[in-house]
Amino acid sequence: MSFENLLIERDHAVAIVTVNRPKVLNALSTQTLDELRRAILELKYDESVRAVVITGAGEKAFVAGADINELAVQSPTTGREHAIAGQQVLDLIEHLGKPVIAAINGYALGGGCELAMACTIRIASETAKLGQPEINLGIIPGYAGTQRLARLAGRGRALELLLTGDQITAQEAYRLGLVNRVVPGAELLAHAKALAASLAAKAPIAIRYILEAVHKGLEMPFPQAQIFEATLFGLVASTDDMREGTRAFLEKRKADFKGT
Ligand code: COA
């Protein structure tokens, strides 16, 4: 895979995707979004990839939002298409079936905050800043930020952030439940990679079903979501990894999961 605006690296079963437009604080142009879509699809079907880290190039930004040069000239129809395309890429990330860790190394604003929210787990550097500043441009979030922020941080906090457009610190984001962990900037990538590697060593089918049970189950009425969970629980009993995991426990050794 080679891209103009993304760097893709591999560290054993972990793929690291770096949005690489540091001159514009890694703003998501249409081309960058499209590259992200192609990269994520490729990683989805690559069975040797068990976890993904997404981060931004440079010292300053994770992603400072959609590219405002493009937003400035959008029409109603291109705006709609742009939002739908962005939502689809973020849905792909959320439904990758593998854990995706956002390593938030700086500004995660607008589309950058939305990208981070579509990831499975968010780790921020101490100096990161998050927010949905669209209101200050006279627009609204278009990559499902109104929806994911309200689900992650609650309706009242989401409305405050969306309506003020204020940037918040990593610590504040942690307090709101918007990020899972805050670590010193120098340790961020190593921390994210280590977490990704530890998740990559777990049973991939069970990982996939947990992701599915949470994401799809939350969109269902509770009794239906419970049946869905029970069905996945039953399905996982067909895997070699279930036999390996339970046997390894009883034999007091570390399980060696194969993904079958
Ligand atoms: N789209 C396009 N270009 C962007 C951008 C974006 N979302 N965010 C930053 N840039 C560009 C700037 O225009 C600037 O380009 P220049 O060097 O040609 O002037 C460059 O990136 C560096 O940004 P700058 O604003 O000079 O850095 P700063 O440290 O003063 O401020 C931010 C950093 C993040 C506070 C500021 O860039 C900002 O508010 N960006 C927009 C955030 C936003 O509204 N995102 C939501 C978009 S929907």
Short mmCIF file of C-alpha atoms and ligand atoms in Angstrom, two decimals:
data_model
loop_
_atom_site.label_atom_id
_atom_site.label_comp_id
_atom_site.label_asym_id
_atom_site.label_seq_id
_atom_site.Cartn_x
_atom_site.Cartn_y
_atom_site.Cartn_z
CA MET A 1 0.00 0.00 0.00
CA SER A 2 1.41 3.41 -0.84
CA PHE A 3 -0.41 6.66 -0.29
CA GLU A 4 0.32 10.33 -0.71
CA ASN A 5 -1.17 11.45 2.59
CA LEU A 6 -0.87 8.37 4.80
CA LEU A 7 2.03 6.34 6.13
CA ILE A 8 1.39 2.68 6.88
CA GLU A 9 3.85 0.70 9.00
CA ARG A 10 3.75 -2.78 10.44
CA ASP A 11 4.99 -3.98 13.81
CA HIS A 12 4.18 -7.71 13.80
CA ALA A 13 0.37 -7.99 14.04
CA VAL A 14 -0.11 -4.24 14.60
CA ALA A 15 -0.55 -1.79 11.71
CA ILE A 16 0.22 1.87 12.35
CA VAL A 17 -1.60 4.38 10.16
CA THR A 18 -0.23 7.94 10.28
CA VAL A 19 -2.18 10.78 8.69
CA ASN A 20 0.66 12.63 7.03
CA ARG A 21 -0.11 16.23 6.07
CA PRO A 22 1.72 18.00 8.91
CA LYS A 23 1.85 21.36 7.07
CA VAL A 24 -1.94 21.65 7.43
CA LEU A 25 -2.04 19.85 10.79
CA ASN A 26 -3.11 16.63 9.07
CA ALA A 27 -6.43 18.07 7.88
CA LEU A 28 -8.61 15.50 6.15
CA SER A 29 -8.91 16.44 2.49
CA THR A 30 -11.21 14.40 0.26
CA GLN A 31 -8.15 12.57 -1.04
CA THR A 32 -6.91 11.80 2.49
CA LEU A 33 -10.32 10.47 3.48
CA ASP A 34 -10.36 8.30 0.38
CA GLU A 35 -6.88 6.98 1.14
CA LEU A 36 -8.01 6.24 4.69
CA ARG A 37 -10.98 4.30 3.31
CA ARG A 38 -8.73 2.21 1.05
CA ALA A 39 -6.15 1.62 3.79
CA ILE A 40 -8.74 0.55 6.36
CA LEU A 41 -10.40 -1.84 3.88
CA GLU A 42 -7.02 -3.39 3.11
CA LEU A 43 -6.25 -3.83 6.83
CA LYS A 44 -9.70 -5.31 7.42
CA TYR A 45 -9.08 -8.18 5.01
CA ASP A 46 -5.43 -8.73 5.96
CA GLU A 47 -5.68 -11.57 8.46
CA SER A 48 -2.15 -10.99 9.70
CA VAL A 49 -3.26 -7.59 11.06
CA ARG A 50 -4.92 -7.99 14.45
CA ALA A 51 -4.95 -4.39 15.72
CA VAL A 52 -4.45 -0.91 14.31
CA VAL A 53 -3.06 2.35 15.71
CA ILE A 54 -4.07 5.65 14.08
CA THR A 55 -2.04 8.78 14.76
CA GLY A 56 -1.00 12.07 13.15
CA ALA A 57 2.36 13.15 11.71
CA GLY A 58 4.38 15.88 13.39
CA GLU A 59 4.44 17.30 16.89
CA LYS A 60 1.31 19.42 16.80
CA ALA A 61 -1.70 17.56 15.56
CA PHE A 62 -3.55 14.28 15.43
CA VAL A 63 -5.97 15.69 12.84
CA ALA A 64 -7.15 19.34 12.91
CA GLY A 65 -10.40 18.54 11.12
CA ALA A 66 -11.74 18.38 7.62
CA ASP A 67 -9.80 20.51 5.14
CA ILE A 68 -11.31 23.98 5.49
CA ASN A 69 -10.11 24.96 1.98
CA GLU A 70 -12.55 22.39 0.61
CA LEU A 71 -15.32 23.28 3.07
CA ALA A 72 -15.12 26.93 2.03
CA VAL A 73 -16.23 26.15 -1.52
CA GLN A 74 -18.68 23.33 -0.91
CA SER A 75 -22.21 23.36 -2.31
CA PRO A 76 -25.26 21.72 -0.74
CA THR A 77 -24.83 18.63 -2.88
CA THR A 78 -21.05 18.27 -2.52
CA GLY A 79 -21.41 19.00 1.22
CA ARG A 80 -23.89 16.16 1.57
CA GLU A 81 -21.68 13.76 -0.41
CA HIS A 82 -18.63 14.82 1.63
CA ALA A 83 -20.42 14.16 4.93
CA ILE A 84 -21.69 10.78 3.75
CA ALA A 85 -18.20 9.78 2.54
CA GLY A 86 -16.68 10.81 5.89
CA GLN A 87 -19.35 8.94 7.84
CA GLN A 88 -18.73 5.81 5.76
CA VAL A 89 -14.98 5.87 6.40
CA LEU A 90 -15.51 6.30 10.14
CA ASP A 91 -18.13 3.52 10.14
CA LEU A 92 -15.55 1.27 8.46
CA ILE A 93 -13.15 2.01 11.31
CA GLU A 94 -15.77 1.41 13.99
CA HIS A 95 -16.82 -1.86 12.35
CA LEU A 96 -13.34 -3.04 11.39
CA GLY A 97 -13.73 -6.11 13.59
CA LYS A 98 -10.27 -5.42 15.07
CA PRO A 99 -9.35 -2.94 17.81
CA VAL A 100 -8.30 0.47 16.56
CA ILE A 101 -6.36 2.66 18.99
CA ALA A 102 -6.34 6.42 18.41
CA ALA A 103 -3.00 7.82 19.57
CA ILE A 104 -4.00 11.47 19.91
CA ASN A 105 -0.69 13.31 19.68
CA GLY A 106 -2.02 16.88 19.50
CA TYR A 107 -5.06 18.73 18.12
CA ALA A 108 -8.03 16.43 17.50
CA LEU A 109 -10.58 18.95 16.28
CA GLY A 110 -13.72 18.61 14.18
CA GLY A 111 -13.22 15.65 11.84
CA GLY A 112 -10.14 14.73 13.89
CA CYS A 113 -12.18 14.37 17.05
CA GLU A 114 -14.80 12.47 15.04
CA LEU A 115 -12.09 10.16 13.68
CA ALA A 116 -10.81 9.51 17.20
CA MET A 117 -14.34 8.79 18.44
CA ALA A 118 -14.81 6.13 15.75
CA CYS A 119 -11.77 4.30 17.12
CA THR A 120 -12.13 1.58 19.76
CA ILE A 121 -9.89 3.16 22.42
CA ARG A 122 -8.50 6.70 22.61
CA ILE A 123 -5.15 7.51 24.23
CA ALA A 124 -4.19 11.17 24.39
CA SER A 125 -0.88 12.87 25.05
CA GLU A 126 -0.94 15.31 27.97
CA THR A 127 -0.80 18.25 25.57
CA ALA A 128 -3.56 17.09 23.21
CA LYS A 129 -6.56 19.34 22.63
CA LEU A 130 -9.94 18.03 21.56
CA GLY A 131 -13.10 19.70 20.38
CA GLN A 132 -15.78 20.19 17.76
CA PRO A 133 -15.17 23.78 16.61
CA GLU A 134 -17.45 23.58 13.53
CA ILE A 135 -19.89 26.07 15.07
CA ASN A 136 -17.16 28.73 14.83
CA LEU A 137 -17.07 28.18 11.05
CA GLY A 138 -20.83 28.49 10.81
CA ILE A 139 -21.26 24.78 10.11
CA ILE A 140 -22.02 21.60 12.07
CA PRO A 141 -20.10 18.32 12.39
CA GLY A 142 -20.71 16.02 9.43
CA TYR A 143 -18.86 12.80 10.26
CA ALA A 144 -21.40 11.74 12.94
CA GLY A 145 -19.76 13.86 15.63
CA THR A 146 -23.13 14.96 17.01
CA GLN A 147 -24.02 11.29 17.46
CA ARG A 148 -20.79 9.71 18.72
CA LEU A 149 -19.99 12.58 21.10
CA ALA A 150 -23.45 12.40 22.69
CA ARG A 151 -23.10 8.63 23.06
CA LEU A 152 -19.57 8.83 24.52
CA ALA A 153 -19.80 11.86 26.80
CA GLY A 154 -23.57 12.19 27.34
CA ARG A 155 -26.08 14.57 25.82
CA GLY A 156 -25.46 17.59 28.09
CA ARG A 157 -21.67 17.57 27.75
CA ALA A 158 -21.88 16.91 24.02
CA LEU A 159 -24.24 19.84 23.53
CA GLU A 160 -21.93 22.13 25.50
CA LEU A 161 -18.88 21.15 23.41
CA LEU A 162 -20.80 21.27 20.12
CA LEU A 163 -22.44 24.65 20.82
CA THR A 164 -19.42 26.45 22.31
CA GLY A 165 -16.90 24.93 19.90
CA ASP A 166 -14.39 25.15 22.78
CA GLN A 167 -11.19 23.12 22.77
CA ILE A 168 -10.70 21.00 25.87
CA THR A 169 -7.52 19.58 27.35
CA ALA A 170 -6.68 15.88 27.39
CA GLN A 171 -7.37 15.79 31.15
CA GLU A 172 -10.80 17.34 30.66
CA ALA A 173 -11.52 14.87 27.84
CA TYR A 174 -10.52 12.06 30.19
CA ARG A 175 -12.90 13.40 32.85
CA LEU A 176 -15.72 13.42 30.28
CA GLY A 177 -15.01 9.86 29.16
CA LEU A 178 -14.00 11.11 25.74
CA VAL A 179 -10.51 9.60 26.03
CA ASN A 180 -9.59 6.40 27.86
CA ARG A 181 -6.06 7.30 28.97
CA VAL A 182 -3.73 10.30 29.12
CA VAL A 183 0.03 9.72 28.91
CA PRO A 184 3.13 11.90 28.47
CA GLY A 185 3.66 12.81 24.81
CA ALA A 186 7.03 11.05 24.62
CA GLU A 187 5.40 7.77 25.66
CA LEU A 188 2.23 8.02 23.57
CA LEU A 189 3.11 5.94 20.54
CA ALA A 190 4.90 3.23 22.52
CA HIS A 191 1.94 3.08 24.91
CA ALA A 192 -0.56 2.81 22.04
CA LYS A 193 1.52 0.16 20.26
CA ALA A 194 1.92 -1.89 23.45
CA LEU A 195 -1.83 -1.83 24.07
CA ALA A 196 -2.49 -2.75 20.42
CA ALA A 197 0.02 -5.62 20.65
CA SER A 198 -1.58 -6.96 23.82
CA LEU A 199 -5.02 -6.90 22.14
CA ALA A 200 -3.53 -8.48 19.01
CA ALA A 201 -2.44 -11.48 21.10
CA LYS A 202 -6.00 -12.20 22.25
CA ALA A 203 -8.50 -14.46 20.47
CA PRO A 204 -9.43 -12.54 17.27
CA ILE A 205 -12.89 -14.04 16.86
CA ALA A 206 -13.81 -13.25 20.47
CA ILE A 207 -12.44 -9.72 19.98
CA ARG A 208 -14.58 -9.32 16.85
CA TYR A 209 -17.70 -10.55 18.62
CA ILE A 210 -17.18 -8.25 21.61
CA LEU A 211 -16.87 -5.29 19.23
CA GLU A 212 -20.00 -6.42 17.40
CA ALA A 213 -21.96 -7.10 20.57
CA VAL A 214 -21.21 -3.61 21.92
CA HIS A 215 -21.57 -1.58 18.73
CA LYS A 216 -24.56 -3.39 17.21
CA GLY A 217 -26.14 -4.28 20.57
CA LEU A 218 -26.29 -0.64 21.66
CA GLU A 219 -28.46 0.12 18.64
CA MET A 220 -30.98 -2.61 19.60
CA PRO A 221 -33.67 -2.87 22.27
CA PHE A 222 -32.10 -4.48 25.38
CA PRO A 223 -33.84 -7.91 25.17
CA GLN A 224 -32.88 -8.24 21.48
CA ALA A 225 -29.30 -7.20 22.29
CA GLN A 226 -29.14 -9.91 24.94
CA ILE A 227 -30.25 -12.56 22.44
CA PHE A 228 -27.66 -11.20 20.02
CA GLU A 229 -24.98 -11.51 22.72
CA ALA A 230 -26.10 -15.06 23.58
CA THR A 231 -25.92 -16.04 19.91
CA LEU A 232 -22.37 -14.71 19.60
CA PHE A 233 -21.51 -16.45 22.90
CA GLY A 234 -22.75 -19.70 21.36
CA LEU A 235 -20.90 -19.09 18.08
CA VAL A 236 -17.60 -18.49 19.83
CA ALA A 237 -17.95 -21.98 21.35
CA SER A 238 -17.28 -23.36 17.87
CA THR A 239 -13.75 -21.91 17.78
CA ASP A 240 -10.42 -23.65 18.34
CA ASP A 241 -9.45 -20.57 20.33
CA MET A 242 -12.17 -21.24 22.89
CA ARG A 243 -10.82 -24.76 23.39
CA GLU A 244 -7.26 -23.43 23.53
CA GLY A 245 -8.14 -20.61 25.97
CA THR A 246 -10.03 -22.79 28.42
CA ARG A 247 -7.51 -25.65 28.18
CA ALA A 248 -4.56 -23.29 28.69
CA PHE A 249 -6.21 -21.96 31.86
CA LEU A 250 -6.75 -25.46 33.23
CA GLU A 251 -3.19 -26.46 32.30
CA LYS A 252 -1.83 -23.27 33.92
CA ARG A 253 -0.10 -22.03 30.78
CA LYS A 254 -0.42 -19.04 28.45
CA ALA A 255 -2.93 -19.51 25.64
CA ASP A 256 -1.72 -19.42 22.06
CA PHE A 257 -4.63 -18.09 20.02
CA LYS A 258 -4.69 -18.76 16.28
CA GLY A 259 -7.80 -16.93 15.16
CA THR A 260 -9.67 -20.09 14.22
N1 COA B 1 -8.02 22.68 7.21
C1 COA B 1 -7.10 23.26 6.41
N2 COA B 1 -5.97 23.83 6.87
C2 COA B 1 -5.77 23.81 8.19
C3 COA B 1 -6.68 23.22 9.08
C4 COA B 1 -7.85 22.64 8.54
N3 COA B 1 -8.76 22.04 9.30
N4 COA B 1 -6.22 23.37 10.33
C5 COA B 1 -5.03 24.01 10.24
N5 COA B 1 -4.77 24.27 8.95
C6 COA B 1 -3.58 24.95 8.38
C7 COA B 1 -3.58 26.43 8.69
O1 COA B 1 -4.39 27.14 7.74
C8 COA B 1 -2.11 26.76 8.58
O2 COA B 1 -1.78 26.86 7.22
P1 COA B 1 -0.72 28.01 6.74
O3 COA B 1 0.57 27.63 7.40
O4 COA B 1 -0.71 27.87 5.25
O5 COA B 1 -1.27 29.31 7.23
C9 COA B 1 -1.45 25.50 9.13
O6 COA B 1 -2.43 24.46 9.04
C10 COA B 1 -1.01 25.62 10.58
O7 COA B 1 -2.14 26.04 11.33
P2 COA B 1 -2.17 27.38 12.24
O8 COA B 1 -3.59 27.82 12.34
O9 COA B 1 -1.17 28.38 11.74
O10 COA B 1 -1.64 26.79 13.62
P3 COA B 1 -1.95 27.34 15.09
O11 COA B 1 -1.02 26.61 15.98
O12 COA B 1 -1.94 28.83 15.10
O13 COA B 1 -3.47 26.88 15.40
C11 COA B 1 -5.33 25.33 15.41
C12 COA B 1 -3.79 25.51 15.48
C13 COA B 1 -5.61 23.83 15.33
C14 COA B 1 -5.98 25.93 16.66
C15 COA B 1 -5.87 26.05 14.15
O14 COA B 1 -5.11 25.63 13.02
C16 COA B 1 -7.31 25.77 13.86
O15 COA B 1 -8.19 26.32 14.50
N6 COA B 1 -7.58 24.91 12.84
C17 COA B 1 -8.92 24.63 12.40
C18 COA B 1 -9.61 23.69 13.33
C19 COA B 1 -11.04 23.47 12.88
O16 COA B 1 -11.86 24.37 12.85
N7 COA B 1 -11.34 22.21 12.53
C20 COA B 1 -12.67 21.82 12.16
C21 COA B 1 -12.80 21.84 10.69
S1 COA B 1 -14.43 21.26 10.27
#
